[in-house]
PDB file of C-alpha atoms and ligand atoms in Angstrom:
ATOM      1  CA  UNK A 188      23.391  25.621 -41.609  1.00  0.00           C
ATOM      2  CA  UNK A 189      24.028  22.527 -41.146  1.00  0.00           C
ATOM      3  CA  UNK A 190      21.064  19.918 -39.911  1.00  0.00           C
ATOM      4  CA  UNK A 191      21.634  18.480 -36.458  1.00  0.00           C
ATOM      5  CA  UNK A 192      22.739  14.452 -36.910  1.00  0.00           C
ATOM      6  CA  UNK A 193      20.986  11.697 -35.489  1.00  0.00           C
ATOM      7  CA  UNK A 194      23.133   9.163 -33.452  1.00  0.00           C
ATOM      8  CA  UNK A 195      23.152   5.818 -35.041  1.00  0.00           C
ATOM      9  CA  UNK A 196      21.121   4.530 -32.349  1.00  0.00           C
ATOM     10  CA  UNK A 197      18.024   7.340 -32.646  1.00  0.00           C
ATOM     11  CA  UNK A 198      17.988   6.022 -36.254  1.00  0.00           C
ATOM     12  CA  UNK A 199      17.844   2.690 -35.542  1.00  0.00           C
ATOM     13  CA  UNK A 200      15.188   2.527 -32.698  1.00  0.00           C
ATOM     14  CA  UNK A 201      13.323   5.257 -35.664  1.00  0.00           C
ATOM     15  CA  UNK A 202      13.158   2.862 -38.775  1.00  0.00           C
ATOM     16  CA  UNK A 203      12.295  -0.255 -36.184  1.00  0.00           C
ATOM     17  CA  UNK A 204       9.164   1.965 -34.590  1.00  0.00           C
ATOM     18  CA  UNK A 205       8.253   2.277 -38.478  1.00  0.00           C
ATOM     19  CA  UNK A 206       8.273  -1.661 -39.260  1.00  0.00           C
ATOM     20  CA  UNK A 207       6.256  -2.195 -36.529  1.00  0.00           C
ATOM     21  CA  UNK A 208       3.849   0.379 -37.443  1.00  0.00           C
ATOM     22  CA  UNK A 209       3.745  -0.840 -40.756  1.00  0.00           C
ATOM     23  CA  UNK A 210       3.268  -4.097 -38.928  1.00  0.00           C
ATOM     24  CA  UNK A 211       0.561  -3.157 -37.095  1.00  0.00           C
ATOM     25  CA  UNK A 212      -0.960  -1.765 -39.962  1.00  0.00           C
ATOM     26  CA  UNK A 213      -0.814  -4.369 -41.992  1.00  0.00           C
ATOM     27  CA  UNK A 214      -2.858  -6.399 -38.861  1.00  0.00           C
ATOM     28  CA  UNK A 215      -5.844  -3.487 -39.771  1.00  0.00           C
ATOM     29  CA  UNK A 216      -5.127  -2.511 -36.087  1.00  0.00           C
ATOM     30  CA  UNK A 217      -3.428   0.961 -36.705  1.00  0.00           C
ATOM     31  CA  UNK A 218      -5.744   3.787 -38.587  1.00  0.00           C
ATOM     32  CA  UNK A 219      -3.464   7.069 -39.835  1.00  0.00           C
ATOM     33  CA  UNK A 220      -4.329   9.358 -41.527  1.00  0.00           C
ATOM     34  CA  UNK A 221      -7.924   9.999 -41.250  1.00  0.00           C
ATOM     35  CA  UNK A 222     -10.723  11.640 -39.163  1.00  0.00           C
ATOM     36  CA  UNK A 223     -12.366  10.105 -36.650  1.00  0.00           C
ATOM     37  CA  UNK A 224     -14.729  10.109 -33.683  1.00  0.00           C
ATOM     38  CA  UNK A 225     -13.169   8.568 -30.606  1.00  0.00           C
ATOM     39  CA  UNK A 226     -15.765   7.064 -27.875  1.00  0.00           C
ATOM     40  CA  UNK A 227     -15.168   9.498 -25.900  1.00  0.00           C
ATOM     41  CA  UNK A 228     -16.012  12.218 -28.146  1.00  0.00           C
ATOM     42  CA  UNK A 229     -12.600  13.946 -29.406  1.00  0.00           C
ATOM     43  CA  UNK A 230     -10.931  13.381 -32.666  1.00  0.00           C
ATOM     44  CA  UNK A 231      -7.373  12.530 -34.487  1.00  0.00           C
ATOM     45  CA  UNK A 232      -6.429  11.376 -37.027  1.00  0.00           C
ATOM     46  CA  UNK A 233      -4.561   8.265 -35.696  1.00  0.00           C
ATOM     47  CA  UNK A 234      -6.039   5.299 -33.859  1.00  0.00           C
ATOM     48  CA  UNK A 235      -5.404   2.245 -32.840  1.00  0.00           C
ATOM     49  CA  UNK A 236      -8.307  -1.006 -32.726  1.00  0.00           C
ATOM     50  CA  UNK A 237      -6.370  -2.770 -29.211  1.00  0.00           C
ATOM     51  CA  UNK A 238      -8.458  -6.565 -30.097  1.00  0.00           C
ATOM     52  CA  UNK A 239      -6.765  -6.280 -33.905  1.00  0.00           C
ATOM     53  CA  UNK A 240      -3.809  -5.912 -33.007  1.00  0.00           C
ATOM     54  CA  UNK A 241      -2.728  -9.522 -32.123  1.00  0.00           C
ATOM     55  CA  UNK A 242      -5.234 -11.739 -35.320  1.00  0.00           C
ATOM     56  CA  UNK A 243      -2.365 -12.181 -37.601  1.00  0.00           C
ATOM     57  CA  UNK A 244      -0.455 -15.570 -35.293  1.00  0.00           C
ATOM     58  CA  UNK A 245       2.709 -14.831 -37.156  1.00  0.00           C
ATOM     59  CA  UNK A 246       3.861 -11.142 -36.555  1.00  0.00           C
ATOM     60  CA  UNK A 247       1.911 -11.754 -32.728  1.00  0.00           C
ATOM     61  CA  UNK A 248       5.301 -14.385 -32.891  1.00  0.00           C
ATOM     62  CA  UNK A 249       7.543 -11.991 -35.034  1.00  0.00           C
ATOM     63  CA  UNK A 250       6.302  -9.035 -32.243  1.00  0.00           C
ATOM     64  CA  UNK A 251       6.817 -11.208 -28.922  1.00  0.00           C
ATOM     65  CA  UNK A 252      10.224 -12.653 -29.632  1.00  0.00           C
ATOM     66  CA  UNK A 253      11.114  -8.331 -30.465  1.00  0.00           C
ATOM     67  CA  UNK A 254       9.799  -8.757 -26.171  1.00  0.00           C
ATOM     68  CA  UNK A 255      11.196 -11.403 -25.453  1.00  0.00           C
ATOM     69  CA  UNK A 256      15.242 -10.630 -26.954  1.00  0.00           C
ATOM     70  CA  UNK A 257      15.344  -8.038 -24.672  1.00  0.00           C
ATOM     71  CA  UNK A 258      14.254  -8.524 -22.090  1.00  0.00           C
ATOM     72  CA  UNK A 259      16.137 -12.391 -22.561  1.00  0.00           C
ATOM     73  CA  UNK A 260      19.744 -10.365 -20.581  1.00  0.00           C
ATOM     74  CA  UNK A 261      17.591 -11.099 -17.139  1.00  0.00           C
ATOM     75  CA  UNK A 262      16.064 -14.616 -16.565  1.00  0.00           C
ATOM     76  CA  UNK A 263      12.303 -14.234 -15.937  1.00  0.00           C
ATOM     77  CA  UNK A 264      10.218 -16.787 -14.092  1.00  0.00           C
ATOM     78  CA  UNK A 265       6.624 -15.282 -15.134  1.00  0.00           C
ATOM     79  CA  UNK A 266       5.311 -13.643 -17.984  1.00  0.00           C
ATOM     80  CA  UNK A 267       2.702 -11.624 -16.805  1.00  0.00           C
ATOM     81  CA  UNK A 268      -0.173  -9.817 -18.983  1.00  0.00           C
ATOM     82  CA  UNK A 269      -2.444  -7.744 -17.703  1.00  0.00           C
ATOM     83  CA  UNK A 270      -5.503  -9.295 -18.680  1.00  0.00           C
ATOM     84  CA  UNK A 271      -7.002 -11.804 -21.753  1.00  0.00           C
ATOM     85  CA  UNK A 272      -6.381  -8.607 -24.222  1.00  0.00           C
ATOM     86  CA  UNK A 273      -2.545  -8.957 -23.621  1.00  0.00           C
ATOM     87  CA  UNK A 274      -2.700 -12.605 -23.069  1.00  0.00           C
ATOM     88  CA  UNK A 275      -1.453 -14.049 -26.890  1.00  0.00           C
ATOM     89  CA  UNK A 276       0.638 -11.396 -27.058  1.00  0.00           C
ATOM     90  CA  UNK A 277       2.389 -12.469 -23.691  1.00  0.00           C
ATOM     91  CA  UNK A 278       2.106 -16.240 -24.660  1.00  0.00           C
ATOM     92  CA  UNK A 279       4.433 -14.757 -27.809  1.00  0.00           C
ATOM     93  CA  UNK A 280       6.874 -13.338 -25.722  1.00  0.00           C
ATOM     94  CA  UNK A 281       6.851 -16.056 -22.919  1.00  0.00           C
ATOM     95  CA  UNK A 282       7.522 -19.139 -26.060  1.00  0.00           C
ATOM     96  CA  UNK A 283      10.464 -16.697 -27.211  1.00  0.00           C
ATOM     97  CA  UNK A 284      12.339 -15.680 -23.983  1.00  0.00           C
ATOM     98  CA  UNK A 285      14.986 -18.050 -22.667  1.00  0.00           C
ATOM     99  CA  UNK A 286      14.398 -19.079 -19.342  1.00  0.00           C
ATOM    100  CA  UNK A 287      10.879 -20.325 -21.032  1.00  0.00           C
ATOM    101  CA  UNK A 288       8.938 -18.784 -18.011  1.00  0.00           C
ATOM    102  CA  UNK A 289       5.515 -19.995 -16.887  1.00  0.00           C
ATOM    103  CA  UNK A 290       2.593 -17.956 -18.071  1.00  0.00           C
ATOM    104  CA  UNK A 291      -0.580 -16.313 -15.921  1.00  0.00           C
ATOM    105  CA  UNK A 292      -2.686 -12.936 -16.707  1.00  0.00           C
ATOM    106  CA  UNK A 293      -4.213 -10.926 -13.816  1.00  0.00           C
ATOM    107  CA  UNK A 294      -8.358  -8.968 -13.817  1.00  0.00           C
ATOM    108  CA  UNK A 295      -9.198  -5.714 -15.035  1.00  0.00           C
ATOM    109  CA  UNK A 296     -12.350  -4.611 -13.279  1.00  0.00           C
ATOM    110  CA  UNK A 297     -13.766  -1.081 -11.515  1.00  0.00           C
ATOM    111  CA  UNK A 298     -14.568  -1.131  -8.354  1.00  0.00           C
ATOM    112  CA  UNK A 299     -16.262   1.799  -6.548  1.00  0.00           C
ATOM    113  CA  UNK A 300     -15.485   3.891  -9.704  1.00  0.00           C
ATOM    114  CA  UNK A 301     -11.956   2.874  -9.409  1.00  0.00           C
ATOM    115  CA  UNK A 302      -9.622   0.940 -11.358  1.00  0.00           C
ATOM    116  CA  UNK A 303      -8.775  -2.501  -9.622  1.00  0.00           C
ATOM    117  CA  UNK A 304      -6.289  -5.070 -11.076  1.00  0.00           C
ATOM    118  CA  UNK A 305      -6.899  -8.750  -9.519  1.00  0.00           C
ATOM    119  CA  UNK A 306      -4.882 -12.172  -9.913  1.00  0.00           C
ATOM    120  CA  UNK A 307      -7.017 -15.238  -9.803  1.00  0.00           C
ATOM    121  CA  UNK A 308      -6.263 -16.454  -6.922  1.00  0.00           C
ATOM    122  CA  UNK A 309      -4.605 -19.938  -8.451  1.00  0.00           C
ATOM    123  CA  UNK A 310      -1.402 -18.261  -9.857  1.00  0.00           C
ATOM    124  CA  UNK A 311      -1.094 -16.647  -6.510  1.00  0.00           C
ATOM    125  CA  UNK A 312       0.976 -19.152  -5.547  1.00  0.00           C
ATOM    126  CA  UNK A 313       2.666 -19.218  -8.471  1.00  0.00           C
ATOM    127  CA  UNK A 314       5.234 -16.340  -7.267  1.00  0.00           C
ATOM    128  CA  UNK A 315       7.125 -16.586  -4.790  1.00  0.00           C
ATOM    129  CA  UNK A 316       9.368 -14.238  -3.259  1.00  0.00           C
ATOM    130  CA  UNK A 317      11.964 -13.356  -5.485  1.00  0.00           C
ATOM    131  CA  UNK A 318       9.752 -14.549  -8.235  1.00  0.00           C
ATOM    132  CA  UNK A 319      10.500 -12.742 -11.493  1.00  0.00           C
ATOM    133  CA  UNK A 320       8.019 -11.765 -13.338  1.00  0.00           C
ATOM    134  CA  UNK A 321       8.258 -10.275 -17.025  1.00  0.00           C
ATOM    135  CA  UNK A 322       4.634  -8.046 -16.524  1.00  0.00           C
ATOM    136  CA  UNK A 323       3.343  -7.821 -21.462  1.00  0.00           C
ATOM    137  CA  UNK A 324       0.829  -5.563 -21.688  1.00  0.00           C
ATOM    138  CA  UNK A 325      -0.902  -3.975 -25.608  1.00  0.00           C
ATOM    139  CA  UNK A 326      -1.289  -0.090 -25.260  1.00  0.00           C
ATOM    140  CA  UNK A 327      -0.089   1.621 -22.461  1.00  0.00           C
ATOM    141  CA  UNK A 328      -1.838   4.881 -22.128  1.00  0.00           C
ATOM    142  CA  UNK A 329      -1.929   6.214 -18.882  1.00  0.00           C
ATOM    143  CA  UNK A 330       0.575   3.231 -17.081  1.00  0.00           C
ATOM    144  CA  UNK A 331      -1.991   3.068 -13.760  1.00  0.00           C
ATOM    145  CA  UNK A 332      -3.539  -0.667 -15.022  1.00  0.00           C
ATOM    146  CA  UNK A 333       1.219  -2.131 -15.213  1.00  0.00           C
ATOM    147  CA  UNK A 334       0.850   0.213 -12.201  1.00  0.00           C
ATOM    148  CA  UNK A 335      -0.819  -1.652 -10.074  1.00  0.00           C
ATOM    149  CA  UNK A 336      -0.217  -4.887 -11.229  1.00  0.00           C
ATOM    150  CA  UNK A 337       3.211  -3.869 -10.565  1.00  0.00           C
ATOM    151  CA  UNK A 338       2.272  -3.323  -6.643  1.00  0.00           C
ATOM    152  CA  UNK A 339       0.842  -6.849  -6.735  1.00  0.00           C
ATOM    153  CA  UNK A 340       3.013  -8.737  -7.711  1.00  0.00           C
ATOM    154  CA  UNK A 341       5.633  -6.785  -4.737  1.00  0.00           C
ATOM    155  CA  UNK A 342       3.425  -7.354  -2.294  1.00  0.00           C
ATOM    156  CA  UNK A 343       3.084 -11.278  -2.968  1.00  0.00           C
ATOM    157  CA  UNK A 344       6.743 -10.737  -2.348  1.00  0.00           C
ATOM    158  CA  UNK A 345       7.893 -11.351  -6.018  1.00  0.00           C
ATOM    159  CA  UNK A 346      10.167  -9.353  -8.589  1.00  0.00           C
ATOM    160  CA  UNK A 347       9.802  -6.676 -11.982  1.00  0.00           C
ATOM    161  CA  UNK A 348      11.897  -6.982 -13.756  1.00  0.00           C
ATOM    162  CA  UNK A 349      10.220  -4.542 -17.098  1.00  0.00           C
ATOM    163  CA  UNK A 350       7.383  -4.036 -18.747  1.00  0.00           C
ATOM    164  CA  UNK A 351       7.423  -5.387 -22.391  1.00  0.00           C
ATOM    165  CA  UNK A 352       4.210  -3.357 -24.237  1.00  0.00           C
ATOM    166  CA  UNK A 353       2.843  -3.360 -27.617  1.00  0.00           C
ATOM    167  CA  UNK A 354       2.503   0.274 -27.988  1.00  0.00           C
ATOM    168  CA  UNK A 355       2.869   2.851 -25.292  1.00  0.00           C
ATOM    169  CA  UNK A 356       1.231   5.879 -24.938  1.00  0.00           C
ATOM    170  CA  UNK A 357       2.622   8.207 -22.521  1.00  0.00           C
ATOM    171  CA  UNK A 358       5.829   9.606 -22.100  1.00  0.00           C
ATOM    172  CA  UNK A 359       6.779   7.740 -19.146  1.00  0.00           C
ATOM    173  CA  UNK A 360       9.281   5.185 -20.558  1.00  0.00           C
ATOM    174  CA  UNK A 361       9.193   3.771 -17.155  1.00  0.00           C
ATOM    175  CA  UNK A 362       6.770   2.989 -14.119  1.00  0.00           C
ATOM    176  CA  UNK A 363       7.345   2.685 -10.149  1.00  0.00           C
ATOM    177  CA  UNK A 364      10.396   2.258 -11.178  1.00  0.00           C
ATOM    178  CA  UNK A 365      10.045  -0.218 -13.655  1.00  0.00           C
ATOM    179  CA  UNK A 366      11.421  -0.212 -17.862  1.00  0.00           C
ATOM    180  CA  UNK A 367       7.901   0.113 -19.962  1.00  0.00           C
ATOM    181  CA  UNK A 368       9.635  -1.783 -23.779  1.00  0.00           C
ATOM    182  CA  UNK A 369       7.379  -1.307 -26.518  1.00  0.00           C
ATOM    183  CA  UNK A 370       7.661  -1.360 -29.888  1.00  0.00           C
ATOM    184  CA  UNK A 371       5.526   1.849 -30.550  1.00  0.00           C
ATOM    185  CA  UNK A 372       6.228   4.563 -28.299  1.00  0.00           C
ATOM    186  CA  UNK A 373       3.113   7.274 -30.034  1.00  0.00           C
ATOM    187  CA  UNK A 374       1.089   9.453 -28.864  1.00  0.00           C
ATOM    188  CA  UNK A 375      -1.205  10.683 -31.185  1.00  0.00           C
ATOM    189  CA  UNK A 376      -3.472  14.900 -30.216  1.00  0.00           C
ATOM    190  CA  UNK A 377      -6.895  14.229 -29.846  1.00  0.00           C
ATOM    191  CA  UNK A 378      -8.727  17.480 -29.785  1.00  0.00           C
ATOM    192  CA  UNK A 379     -12.484  18.157 -28.443  1.00  0.00           C
ATOM    193  CA  UNK A 380     -14.696  18.541 -31.910  1.00  0.00           C
ATOM    194  CA  UNK A 381     -14.946  22.480 -31.584  1.00  0.00           C
ATOM    195  CA  UNK A 382     -10.676  23.010 -31.771  1.00  0.00           C
ATOM    196  CA  UNK A 383     -10.372  20.024 -33.864  1.00  0.00           C
ATOM    197  CA  UNK A 384      -7.651  21.098 -37.307  1.00  0.00           C
ATOM    198  CA  UNK A 385      -9.804  18.407 -39.174  1.00  0.00           C
ATOM    199  CA  UNK A 386     -12.967  19.563 -38.509  1.00  0.00           C
ATOM    200  CA  UNK A 387     -12.058  23.413 -39.865  1.00  0.00           C
ATOM    201  CA  UNK A 388     -10.194  21.662 -42.730  1.00  0.00           C
ATOM    202  CA  UNK A 389     -14.521  19.938 -43.960  1.00  0.00           C
ATOM    203  CA  UNK A 390     -12.604  16.553 -43.098  1.00  0.00           C
ATOM    204  CA  UNK A 391     -16.041  14.027 -43.405  1.00  0.00           C
ATOM    205  CA  UNK A 392     -15.627  12.289 -39.590  1.00  0.00           C
ATOM    206  CA  UNK A 393     -15.137   9.044 -39.213  1.00  0.00           C
ATOM    207  CA  UNK A 394     -17.501   7.599 -36.768  1.00  0.00           C
ATOM    208  CA  UNK A 395     -16.776   4.275 -37.744  1.00  0.00           C
ATOM    209  CA  UNK A 396     -15.432   3.037 -34.052  1.00  0.00           C
ATOM    210  CA  UNK A 397     -18.033   4.466 -31.831  1.00  0.00           C
ATOM    211  CA  UNK A 398     -20.887   3.015 -33.443  1.00  0.00           C
ATOM    212  CA  UNK A 399     -18.823  -0.240 -34.406  1.00  0.00           C
ATOM    213  CA  UNK A 400     -18.427  -0.251 -30.066  1.00  0.00           C
ATOM    214  CA  UNK A 401     -22.018   0.546 -29.664  1.00  0.00           C
ATOM    215  CA  UNK A 402     -22.973  -2.443 -31.110  1.00  0.00           C
ATOM    216  CA  UNK A 403     -20.958  -4.951 -29.832  1.00  0.00           C
ATOM    217  CA  UNK A 404     -20.704  -3.992 -25.220  1.00  0.00           C
ATOM    218  CA  UNK A 405     -22.548  -1.415 -22.828  1.00  0.00           C
ATOM    219  CA  UNK A 406     -20.469   0.625 -22.060  1.00  0.00           C
ATOM    220  CA  UNK A 407     -20.487  -0.536 -18.303  1.00  0.00           C
ATOM    221  CA  UNK A 408     -18.009  -3.800 -19.465  1.00  0.00           C
ATOM    222  CA  UNK A 409     -15.663  -1.958 -20.837  1.00  0.00           C
ATOM    223  CA  UNK A 410     -12.049  -2.908 -20.131  1.00  0.00           C
ATOM    224  CA  UNK A 411      -9.586  -0.479 -19.518  1.00  0.00           C
ATOM    225  CA  UNK A 412      -6.411  -0.032 -19.356  1.00  0.00           C
TER     226      UNK A 412
HETATM  227 ZN1   ZN B 681     -12.909  17.298 -35.885  1.00  0.00          ZN
END
């Protein structure tokens, strides 16, 4: 029997992804081999705490530089963070990009039950026709936020070059025809309690993340991505 050979690019990408995962593990943001209760009530064995991903400044600089390097072949005028949460990473991307782009951020919210993304008015005049924009997000789940922000940029006449992210949970590698380049592309399965394999094995349930969230802020103010 012959094992299918992986092509060198695939192997290189896998190795790189492992390194990035290890970096995120060292920040304390990435948890694996656990049995975790999510705020949704679902159970999972892996979890990423978004607020911790940029707590190690030198790691963030390194990760930002990898994203900048990927997009270095294109001139970029603006690095646009999806929100305050991704702003530290966005800063590191902007610093490392050879075009010396300016940095700005959008704000996320929910209006009439719908997700909404806005750009502070002061930034509007900085996006002119043909302004080249790189959108930066920490964690891309459904891609809705980056899609809304991309639409907003295009309404202002700007051109979205791509999307840089730390982590991509969705299998889609593009949003609205724009490439998503992520340091880690990985989804983790979530289970309703009655179908959870860890529950079946009797593994103790870790409720730490849900408790911590409840202490921190009311659910209505939760930032969504
Ligand atoms: Zn479970």
